[in-house]
Coordinates of C-alpha atoms in Angstrom, one line a residue:
M31 CA 1.2 25.7 -7.0
R32 CA 0.8 22.5 -4.9
V33 CA -2.0 20.0 -4.3
V34 CA -2.0 18.5 -0.8
F35 CA -1.5 14.7 -1.1
L36 CA -4.5 12.8 0.3
L37 CA -3.2 10.4 2.9
L38 CA -5.8 7.9 3.9
T39 CA -4.8 5.3 6.4
I40 CA -6.9 2.2 6.8
I41 CA -6.7 1.4 10.5
T42 CA -7.5 -2.2 10.7
L43 CA -8.8 -5.0 8.5
F44 CA -11.5 -6.3 10.7
S45 CA -13.4 -3.5 12.4
T46 CA -16.6 -5.1 13.5
S47 CA -17.1 -6.4 17.0
L48 CA -14.7 -9.3 17.4
Y49 CA -16.0 -12.2 19.4
A50 CA -16.3 -15.7 18.1
Q51 CA -15.7 -18.1 20.9
P52 CA -17.5 -21.5 21.0
K53 CA -19.5 -22.0 24.1
E54 CA -18.2 -25.3 25.2
R55 CA -15.9 -28.2 24.0
I56 CA -16.5 -31.8 23.4
S57 CA -14.5 -34.3 25.4
T58 CA -12.7 -35.9 22.4
E59 CA -10.7 -32.7 21.5
R60 CA -6.9 -33.2 21.7
P61 CA -5.0 -31.5 24.5
V62 CA -2.2 -29.1 23.7
P63 CA 1.4 -30.1 24.7
A64 CA 3.1 -27.9 27.3
A65 CA 4.6 -24.8 25.9
L66 CA 8.1 -23.5 26.2
V67 CA 8.8 -21.3 29.2
I68 CA 9.8 -18.0 27.6
P69 CA 11.4 -15.3 29.6
D70 CA 9.5 -12.1 30.0
S71 CA 12.5 -10.3 28.4
E72 CA 11.8 -12.1 25.2
L73 CA 8.1 -11.1 25.1
A74 CA 8.5 -7.4 24.4
S75 CA 7.3 -7.7 20.8
P76 CA 6.4 -10.2 18.1
A77 CA 10.0 -9.8 16.8
T78 CA 11.6 -10.7 20.1
L79 CA 9.3 -13.6 20.5
S80 CA 10.0 -14.8 17.0
H81 CA 13.8 -14.6 17.6
Y82 CA 13.5 -16.6 20.8
L83 CA 11.4 -19.3 19.1
S84 CA 13.8 -19.4 16.1
A85 CA 16.7 -20.0 18.5
H86 CA 14.9 -22.7 20.4
T87 CA 13.3 -24.7 17.6
T88 CA 14.8 -26.7 14.7
S89 CA 12.1 -26.6 12.1
R90 CA 9.1 -24.5 10.9
K91 CA 6.7 -27.0 12.2
E92 CA 8.2 -27.0 15.6
F93 CA 8.3 -23.2 15.5
V94 CA 4.5 -22.9 14.8
R95 CA 3.8 -25.7 17.2
Q96 CA 5.6 -23.9 20.1
L97 CA 4.0 -20.6 19.1
Y98 CA 0.5 -22.1 19.2
S99 CA 1.2 -23.8 22.5
W100 CA 2.5 -20.7 24.1
L101 CA -0.4 -18.6 22.9
V102 CA -3.2 -21.0 24.1
W103 CA -1.5 -21.6 27.4
N104 CA -0.6 -18.0 28.2
I105 CA -3.1 -15.6 26.5
G106 CA -6.6 -15.2 27.8
Y107 CA -9.6 -13.8 26.1
D108 CA -10.2 -10.1 26.5
V109 CA -13.8 -10.1 27.6
T110 CA -13.6 -6.4 28.6
N111 CA -12.8 -5.3 25.0
M112 CA -14.6 -8.0 23.0
Y113 CA -17.2 -5.5 21.8
N114 CA -14.7 -2.6 21.5
P115 CA -13.0 -3.0 18.1
D116 CA -11.4 0.4 18.4
Y117 CA -9.3 -0.7 21.3
Y118 CA -7.0 -2.7 19.0
K119 CA -6.0 -0.1 16.4
D120 CA -4.0 -2.1 13.9
T121 CA -2.1 -5.3 13.4
L122 CA 1.0 -4.4 15.5
D123 CA -1.0 -2.5 18.2
A124 CA -3.2 -5.6 18.7
A125 CA -0.2 -7.9 18.9
L126 CA 1.7 -5.6 21.4
K127 CA -1.3 -5.1 23.7
T128 CA -1.9 -8.9 23.7
L129 CA 1.7 -9.6 24.7
K130 CA 1.7 -6.9 27.3
N131 CA -1.7 -7.6 28.9
R132 CA -1.7 -11.4 28.3
V133 CA -5.2 -11.1 27.0
G134 CA -6.7 -10.4 23.6
V135 CA -9.6 -10.9 21.2
C136 CA -9.2 -12.9 18.1
Q137 CA -7.4 -9.9 16.5
G138 CA -4.8 -10.1 19.2
Y139 CA -4.2 -13.8 19.0
A140 CA -4.2 -13.9 15.2
N141 CA -2.1 -10.7 14.7
L142 CA 0.5 -11.9 17.3
Y143 CA 0.7 -15.3 15.6
Y144 CA 0.9 -13.7 12.1
L145 CA 3.6 -11.1 13.0
T146 CA 5.7 -13.7 14.9
C147 CA 5.7 -16.1 11.9
K148 CA 6.3 -13.3 9.4
E149 CA 9.4 -12.2 11.4
A150 CA 10.8 -15.7 11.1
G151 CA 10.2 -15.8 7.3
I152 CA 7.4 -18.4 7.6
P153 CA 4.7 -18.0 4.8
V154 CA 1.6 -16.8 6.7
H155 CA -1.6 -14.8 6.1
L156 CA -4.0 -13.2 8.4
I157 CA -7.6 -14.3 7.5
G158 CA -10.8 -12.5 8.2
G159 CA -14.2 -14.2 8.2
Y160 CA -17.0 -15.5 10.4
T161 CA -17.8 -18.7 12.1
K162 CA -20.4 -21.3 12.9
T163 CA -21.0 -22.9 16.3
Y164 CA -23.4 -25.9 16.5
N165 CA -24.8 -25.2 13.0
K166 CA -25.6 -21.6 13.8
I167 CA -23.8 -18.6 12.3
D168 CA -22.1 -16.6 15.0
N169 CA -23.0 -12.9 15.1
A170 CA -19.5 -11.4 14.9
S171 CA -16.6 -11.6 12.5
H172 CA -13.5 -13.5 13.4
A173 CA -9.8 -13.7 12.6
W174 CA -7.4 -16.7 12.2
I175 CA -4.3 -17.8 10.4
A176 CA -3.2 -19.6 7.2
V177 CA 0.4 -20.9 7.5
Q178 CA 2.5 -22.9 5.2
V179 CA 4.5 -25.8 6.6
D180 CA 6.5 -28.3 4.5
S181 CA 5.0 -26.8 1.3
T182 CA 1.4 -27.4 2.5
W183 CA -1.1 -24.7 3.6
Y184 CA -2.9 -25.2 6.9
L185 CA -5.3 -23.2 8.9
T186 CA -4.9 -22.3 12.6
D187 CA -7.1 -20.6 15.1
P188 CA -5.3 -19.9 18.4
T189 CA -8.3 -18.0 19.8
W190 CA -10.6 -21.0 19.7
G191 CA -7.7 -23.2 20.7
A192 CA -7.2 -21.3 24.0
G193 CA -10.5 -21.8 25.6
V194 CA -14.2 -20.9 25.8
L195 CA -16.5 -18.2 27.1
N196 CA -18.9 -19.3 29.8
N197 CA -21.4 -16.6 30.9
N198 CA -19.0 -13.9 29.5
K199 CA -16.1 -15.4 31.5
F200 CA -13.1 -16.9 29.8
V201 CA -12.4 -20.5 30.8
R202 CA -9.0 -21.7 29.6
K203 CA -9.3 -25.1 27.9
P204 CA -6.3 -25.4 25.5
V205 CA -7.0 -27.9 22.7
D206 CA -5.1 -28.9 19.6
S207 CA -8.1 -29.2 17.3
Y208 CA -7.5 -25.8 15.8
F209 CA -3.8 -26.2 15.0
L210 CA -2.6 -26.9 11.5
V211 CA -6.1 -28.0 10.3
A212 CA -6.7 -29.2 6.8
P213 CA -8.8 -26.7 4.8
S214 CA -11.5 -29.2 4.0
A215 CA -12.1 -29.7 7.8
F216 CA -11.6 -26.1 8.9
V217 CA -14.2 -24.8 6.5
Q218 CA -16.9 -26.7 8.4
T219 CA -16.7 -24.0 11.2
H220 CA -14.7 -21.1 9.7
M221 CA -15.8 -19.2 6.6
P222 CA -13.4 -16.6 5.2
F223 CA -14.9 -13.6 3.5
D224 CA -12.7 -14.1 0.5
P225 CA -13.1 -17.6 -0.9
L226 CA -9.4 -17.7 -1.8
W227 CA -8.7 -18.4 1.9
Q228 CA -10.8 -21.5 2.0
L229 CA -7.7 -22.9 0.2
L230 CA -10.0 -25.4 -1.6
E231 CA -10.3 -26.2 -5.3
H232 CA -14.1 -26.1 -4.9
P233 CA -14.8 -23.3 -2.4
Y234 CA -18.2 -23.1 -0.8
R235 CA -20.6 -20.2 -1.3
H236 CA -21.7 -18.3 1.7
D237 CA -25.2 -19.6 1.5
E238 CA -23.9 -23.1 1.5
F239 CA -22.0 -22.4 4.7
Q240 CA -25.4 -22.1 6.5
E241 CA -26.0 -25.8 5.9
K242 CA -25.6 -28.2 8.9
F243 CA -22.8 -30.1 7.2
L244 CA -20.8 -29.0 4.1
K245 CA -20.9 -31.7 1.5
P246 CA -18.3 -31.9 -1.2
V247 CA -19.0 -29.5 -4.0
T248 CA -19.8 -31.0 -7.4
G249 CA -20.5 -29.7 -10.9
R250 CA -18.5 -26.5 -10.3
A251 CA -15.4 -25.3 -12.1
V252 CA -12.1 -25.9 -10.3
F253 CA -10.8 -22.8 -8.5
N254 CA -7.0 -22.9 -8.7
Y255 CA -6.3 -21.4 -5.3
R256 CA -2.6 -22.1 -5.5
D257 CA -2.2 -20.0 -8.6
S258 CA -4.5 -17.3 -7.2
L259 CA -2.5 -17.3 -3.9
S260 CA 0.8 -17.0 -5.8
T261 CA -0.6 -14.1 -7.8
Y262 CA -2.0 -12.5 -4.6
D263 CA 1.4 -12.7 -2.9
S264 CA 3.4 -11.4 -5.9
M265 CA 1.0 -8.7 -7.0
K266 CA 2.5 -5.2 -6.5
D267 CA -0.6 -3.2 -7.5
D268 CA -2.7 -3.0 -4.4
L269 CA -5.6 -1.4 -6.3
L270 CA -5.9 -4.5 -8.6
K271 CA -5.3 -6.9 -5.8
Y272 CA -8.1 -5.5 -3.7
Q273 CA -10.4 -5.2 -6.7
L274 CA -9.9 -9.0 -7.3
V275 CA -10.8 -9.5 -3.6
I276 CA -14.0 -7.6 -4.2
N277 CA -14.8 -9.7 -7.2
R278 CA -14.3 -12.9 -5.4
I279 CA -16.4 -11.9 -2.4
E280 CA -19.2 -10.7 -4.6
G281 CA -19.0 -13.9 -6.7
Y282 CA -19.7 -16.1 -3.7
G283 CA -22.7 -14.3 -2.4
I284 CA -23.6 -11.7 0.3
T285 CA -25.6 -13.5 2.9
N286 CA -25.0 -11.4 6.1
Q287 CA -24.0 -8.0 7.4
M288 CA -20.5 -9.2 8.2
I289 CA -19.8 -10.0 4.6
S290 CA -21.4 -6.7 3.5
H291 CA -19.2 -4.8 6.0
E292 CA -16.1 -6.5 4.7
L293 CA -17.1 -5.8 1.1
M294 CA -17.7 -2.2 1.9
Y295 CA -14.3 -2.0 3.6
Y296 CA -12.5 -3.2 0.4
K297 CA -14.6 -1.0 -1.9
N298 CA -13.7 2.0 0.3
L299 CA -10.1 0.9 0.2
V300 CA -10.1 0.7 -3.6
R301 CA -11.7 4.1 -3.8
Y302 CA -9.2 5.7 -1.4
I303 CA -6.3 4.2 -3.3
A304 CA -7.7 5.4 -6.6
E305 CA -8.2 8.9 -5.2
N306 CA -4.7 8.9 -3.7
R307 CA -3.3 8.0 -7.0
K308 CA -5.1 10.8 -8.7
V309 CA -3.8 13.3 -6.2
A310 CA -0.3 11.9 -6.5
A311 CA -0.5 12.1 -10.3
A312 CA -1.7 15.7 -10.0
N313 CA 1.2 16.5 -7.6
R314 CA 3.7 14.9 -9.9
A315 CA 2.3 16.9 -12.8
I316 CA 2.5 20.1 -10.7
D317 CA 6.1 19.3 -9.7
D318 CA 7.0 18.7 -13.4
F319 CA 5.3 21.9 -14.4
N320 CA 7.1 23.8 -11.6
R321 CA 10.4 22.5 -12.8
S322 CA 9.7 23.6 -16.3
S323 CA 8.5 27.0 -15.0
N324 CA 11.7 27.3 -12.9
Q325 CA 13.8 26.6 -16.0
Y326 CA 11.9 29.3 -17.9
N327 CA 12.4 31.8 -15.0
R328 CA 16.1 31.1 -15.0
A329 CA 16.2 31.7 -18.8
V330 CA 14.4 35.0 -18.2
N331 CA 17.0 36.1 -15.6
L332 CA 19.8 35.1 -17.9
F333 CA 18.2 37.0 -20.8
N334 CA 17.8 40.1 -18.7
E335 CA 21.4 39.9 -17.8
Y336 CA 22.3 39.5 -21.5
V337 CA 20.1 42.5 -22.5
Q338 CA 21.8 44.7 -19.9
F339 CA 25.2 43.6 -21.1
K340 CA 24.2 44.3 -24.7
N341 CA 22.8 47.7 -23.8
N342 CA 26.3 48.5 -22.4
Q343 CA 27.6 47.5 -25.9
F344 CA 29.1 44.3 -24.4
K345 CA 31.1 46.3 -21.8
P346 CA 33.2 45.4 -19.9
S347 CA 34.8 43.4 -22.6
R348 CA 34.5 39.6 -22.7
P349 CA 35.8 37.0 -25.1
D350 CA 33.6 36.2 -28.1
S351 CA 33.1 32.7 -26.9
E352 CA 31.8 33.8 -23.6
I353 CA 29.3 36.2 -25.2
K354 CA 28.1 33.4 -27.5
E355 CA 27.7 31.1 -24.5
M356 CA 25.5 33.7 -22.8
V357 CA 22.8 33.4 -25.4
N358 CA 23.3 29.7 -26.0
A359 CA 22.8 29.0 -22.3
I360 CA 19.5 30.8 -22.4
G361 CA 18.5 28.6 -25.3
R362 CA 19.3 25.5 -23.4
K363 CA 17.2 26.6 -20.4
L364 CA 14.3 27.2 -22.7
A365 CA 14.8 23.8 -24.4
D366 CA 14.8 22.1 -21.0
S367 CA 11.6 24.0 -20.0
R368 CA 9.9 23.0 -23.2
K369 CA 11.0 19.3 -22.9
G370 CA 9.5 19.2 -19.4
L371 CA 6.2 20.6 -20.7
A372 CA 6.1 17.9 -23.5
G373 CA 5.8 15.1 -20.9
L374 CA 2.9 16.7 -19.0
D375 CA -0.6 15.4 -18.9
R376 CA -2.6 18.2 -20.7
G377 CA -5.8 16.8 -19.2
E378 CA -4.7 17.8 -15.7
V379 CA -7.2 20.5 -14.8
A380 CA -5.1 22.0 -12.1
I381 CA -2.4 23.1 -14.4
R382 CA -4.0 23.2 -17.9
G383 CA -4.2 27.0 -18.0
N384 CA -0.7 27.4 -16.6
I385 CA 0.7 25.2 -19.3
S386 CA -0.8 27.3 -22.0
E387 CA 0.5 30.5 -20.4
L388 CA 4.0 29.1 -20.0
E389 CA 4.0 27.8 -23.6
E390 CA 3.1 31.3 -24.9
S391 CA 5.8 32.9 -22.8
L392 CA 8.3 30.3 -24.0
G393 CA 7.5 30.9 -27.6
S394 CA 7.9 34.7 -27.2
L395 CA 11.3 34.4 -25.4
E396 CA 12.5 31.7 -27.9
R397 CA 12.0 34.1 -30.7
K398 CA 13.9 36.8 -29.0
V399 CA 16.7 34.5 -28.2
T400 CA 16.9 33.3 -31.8
E401 CA 17.2 37.0 -32.8
E402 CA 20.0 37.6 -30.3
Q403 CA 21.9 34.4 -31.3
A404 CA 21.9 35.8 -34.9
F405 CA 23.1 39.2 -33.6
V406 CA 25.9 37.6 -31.6
D407 CA 27.0 35.5 -34.6
K408 CA 27.0 38.7 -36.8
Y409 CA 28.9 40.5 -34.0
I410 CA 31.6 37.8 -33.9
R411 CA 32.0 37.8 -37.7
T412 CA 32.3 41.6 -37.8
G413 CA 35.7 43.2 -37.5
K414 CA 36.4 44.7 -34.1
M415 CA 36.7 48.2 -35.5
F416 CA 33.2 48.0 -36.9
R417 CA 31.4 46.2 -34.1
K418 CA 30.2 49.2 -32.3
S419 CA 28.1 50.2 -35.3
L420 CA 26.0 47.1 -34.8
F421 CA 24.5 48.5 -31.6
Y422 CA 23.0 51.4 -33.6
K423 CA 20.2 51.2 -36.2
T424 CA 21.3 52.7 -39.4
T425 CA 18.7 53.4 -42.1
W426 CA 18.6 54.8 -45.6
M427 CA 15.3 56.3 -46.7
G428 CA 13.7 54.5 -43.7
I429 CA 15.2 51.1 -44.6
P430 CA 17.6 49.4 -42.1
V431 CA 21.0 48.8 -43.6
N432 CA 22.7 47.0 -40.7

């Protein structure tokens, strides 16, 4: 008996249309320093890019600086696929396509930045949310980066740093305004779905983000994002981790479809993980049951061999110790089988009936084995000249005498 394990793969974190480019820039934005000239041979993957930057920079800050500069100077916005979220299938796929084609949507920019930093061991997170341009909520979700440099968390958006869209055409205008930005400033235009990624002790609610300018929050309990982030990074239980994400998102309000979509994604993810765990538990129970059943079947085979040997009056002759071991070995197999059953979840519907049947069979064979162990002990205690008589039932007036 075998239950097929339910394998559910969540393709990508942000599956809505990804397009969140400001329409134009103001003249006071800081220009981006020239980027390193990186050989094409080092641009095959985020890993090769990361290794090159590690070899040509001397600190984490210089690493993330050169990475940002290279991205905004060399990657254009993929206008063709900005409304085609299925084109970028997952984190690595988006990064590889962005490297290969030298264009990408925010997924491509952010995923490439994320994987390159991760390969170098730099603390980094990929953030999903939505944006605000000129006090108006943009109509699509967006992706950016949280990165830790010198023990401080900053936010970076290489997509917005690369340029603008003008009449659905990408215009490269690299600016430094979206590189290593303090969370309190970044939240004026970028709102993560999960308030944890505001990286603020007083996160804003989603309805507050709609205001023209976000004023400091007062009269609200401190949100210890450092502890929450540490817990998030160390948490091994994905089900609990994602449930906490759901709780945080719901706690800060659902004000648009993008938030609803993200919330539904995590709820589905939690449901899929829970279902997978149920199926995995059922499979483990079935595997354990099968092992117990196999031990029982081996015991049956050994018992049948013993019975055949006994029916031949223990011919051909064997040492007494070997005969005793024959029945004792059967007993050990049965004990192993029963031990396996003891640890099974009796509430598992798929094998509940099978457990009862196996227990009944075990009990029946255990009784027979106990009888045969007693017979063998008596056989060994009996003198060799009289042993043959033990294989015959002798009665006196209908009462067994041997």
